[in-house]
Amino acid sequence: LRQMSGLLASNTIDYTMRFTSPAQEFEYEMKRYRSLEGLVPSALKEFNPRPEARTAVDRHLENSRSIARTAQQQAVAGRPDIALTSMREAMAEVQKALTATGLAIPQQ
């Protein structure tokens, strides 16, 4: 670590994701969406929320899946820019589902 600190000195490392096209960014966001969606069963098992919270989780998941299907259709139709916006909406719904389980989601 000391050697790296010495080499970097006062330089800043930029971790910003850069994509060559909206289609590539859409694929990345789709993978993130699937990853988040895959956390829901574990969060339900771990936090065992009340029935009304489970209902909210189901509602948010249903909304997210519907939006994700729309996003995929938009991408196939050659509108990756619009699909990207839709995919971000789907991700927000999955985050709401995870929050409803009791999992704290840090805000970006």
mmCIF file of C-alpha atoms in Angstrom, residues 9-71:
data_model
loop_
_atom_site.group_PDB
_atom_site.id
_atom_site.type_symbol
_atom_site.label_atom_id
_atom_site.label_comp_id
_atom_site.label_asym_id
_atom_site.label_seq_id
_atom_site.Cartn_x
_atom_site.Cartn_y
_atom_site.Cartn_z
ATOM 1 C CA ALA A 9 1.087 10.511 -5.019
ATOM 2 C CA SER A 10 -1.749 12.992 -5.391
ATOM 3 C CA ASN A 11 -3.311 11.372 -8.464
ATOM 4 C CA THR A 12 -6.963 10.453 -8.373
ATOM 5 C CA ILE A 13 -8.244 7.162 -9.714
ATOM 6 C CA ASP A 14 -11.447 7.533 -11.702
ATOM 7 C CA TYR A 15 -13.744 4.493 -11.460
ATOM 8 C CA THR A 16 -16.477 5.974 -13.617
ATOM 9 C CA MET A 17 -18.017 3.414 -15.938
ATOM 10 C CA ARG A 18 -17.724 4.443 -19.573
ATOM 11 C CA PHE A 19 -19.633 2.756 -22.341
ATOM 12 C CA THR A 20 -19.130 2.838 -26.083
ATOM 13 C CA SER A 21 -22.861 2.928 -26.779
ATOM 14 C CA PRO A 22 -26.258 3.136 -25.086
ATOM 15 C CA ALA A 23 -26.753 -0.530 -26.022
ATOM 16 C CA GLN A 24 -23.638 -1.531 -24.078
ATOM 17 C CA GLU A 25 -24.762 0.523 -21.091
ATOM 18 C CA PHE A 26 -28.199 -1.105 -21.290
ATOM 19 C CA GLU A 27 -26.620 -4.575 -21.131
ATOM 20 C CA TYR A 28 -24.616 -3.532 -18.089
ATOM 21 C CA GLU A 29 -27.723 -2.164 -16.351
ATOM 22 C CA MET A 30 -29.648 -5.329 -17.221
ATOM 23 C CA LYS A 31 -26.973 -7.401 -15.461
ATOM 24 C CA ARG A 32 -27.154 -5.122 -12.425
ATOM 25 C CA TYR A 33 -30.932 -5.466 -12.417
ATOM 26 C CA ARG A 34 -30.770 -9.264 -12.501
ATOM 27 C CA SER A 35 -28.192 -9.245 -9.735
ATOM 28 C CA LEU A 36 -30.362 -7.071 -7.490
ATOM 29 C CA GLU A 37 -33.455 -9.102 -8.283
ATOM 30 C CA GLY A 38 -31.544 -12.219 -7.266
ATOM 31 C CA LEU A 39 -30.978 -10.752 -3.795
ATOM 32 C CA VAL A 40 -34.693 -10.546 -2.989
ATOM 33 C CA PRO A 41 -35.212 -14.226 -2.008
ATOM 34 C CA SER A 42 -32.181 -14.074 0.296
ATOM 35 C CA ALA A 43 -33.394 -10.833 1.867
ATOM 36 C CA LEU A 44 -36.849 -12.344 2.427
ATOM 37 C CA LYS A 45 -35.310 -15.373 4.095
ATOM 38 C CA GLU A 46 -32.878 -13.341 6.181
ATOM 39 C CA PHE A 47 -35.247 -10.602 7.378
ATOM 40 C CA ASN A 48 -38.531 -12.541 7.380
ATOM 41 C CA PRO A 49 -40.711 -9.440 6.952
ATOM 42 C CA ARG A 50 -44.339 -9.175 8.024
ATOM 43 C CA PRO A 51 -47.085 -10.207 5.589
ATOM 44 C CA GLU A 52 -47.870 -6.617 4.565
ATOM 45 C CA ALA A 53 -44.198 -6.034 3.782
ATOM 46 C CA ARG A 54 -44.125 -9.234 1.711
ATOM 47 C CA THR A 55 -47.125 -7.918 -0.211
ATOM 48 C CA ALA A 56 -45.189 -4.708 -0.917
ATOM 49 C CA VAL A 57 -42.164 -6.754 -2.012
ATOM 50 C CA ASP A 58 -44.318 -8.760 -4.420
ATOM 51 C CA ARG A 59 -45.910 -5.589 -5.821
ATOM 52 C CA HIS A 60 -42.542 -3.913 -6.395
ATOM 53 C CA LEU A 61 -41.118 -7.058 -8.007
ATOM 54 C CA GLU A 62 -44.103 -7.372 -10.311
ATOM 55 C CA ASN A 63 -43.718 -3.721 -11.318
ATOM 56 C CA SER A 64 -39.988 -4.120 -11.864
ATOM 57 C CA ARG A 65 -40.405 -7.203 -14.023
ATOM 58 C CA SER A 66 -43.040 -5.503 -16.149
ATOM 59 C CA ILE A 67 -40.815 -2.463 -16.648
ATOM 60 C CA ALA A 68 -37.804 -4.707 -17.413
ATOM 61 C CA ARG A 69 -39.796 -6.564 -20.082
ATOM 62 C CA THR A 70 -40.755 -3.230 -21.621
ATOM 63 C CA ALA A 71 -37.105 -2.157 -21.519
#
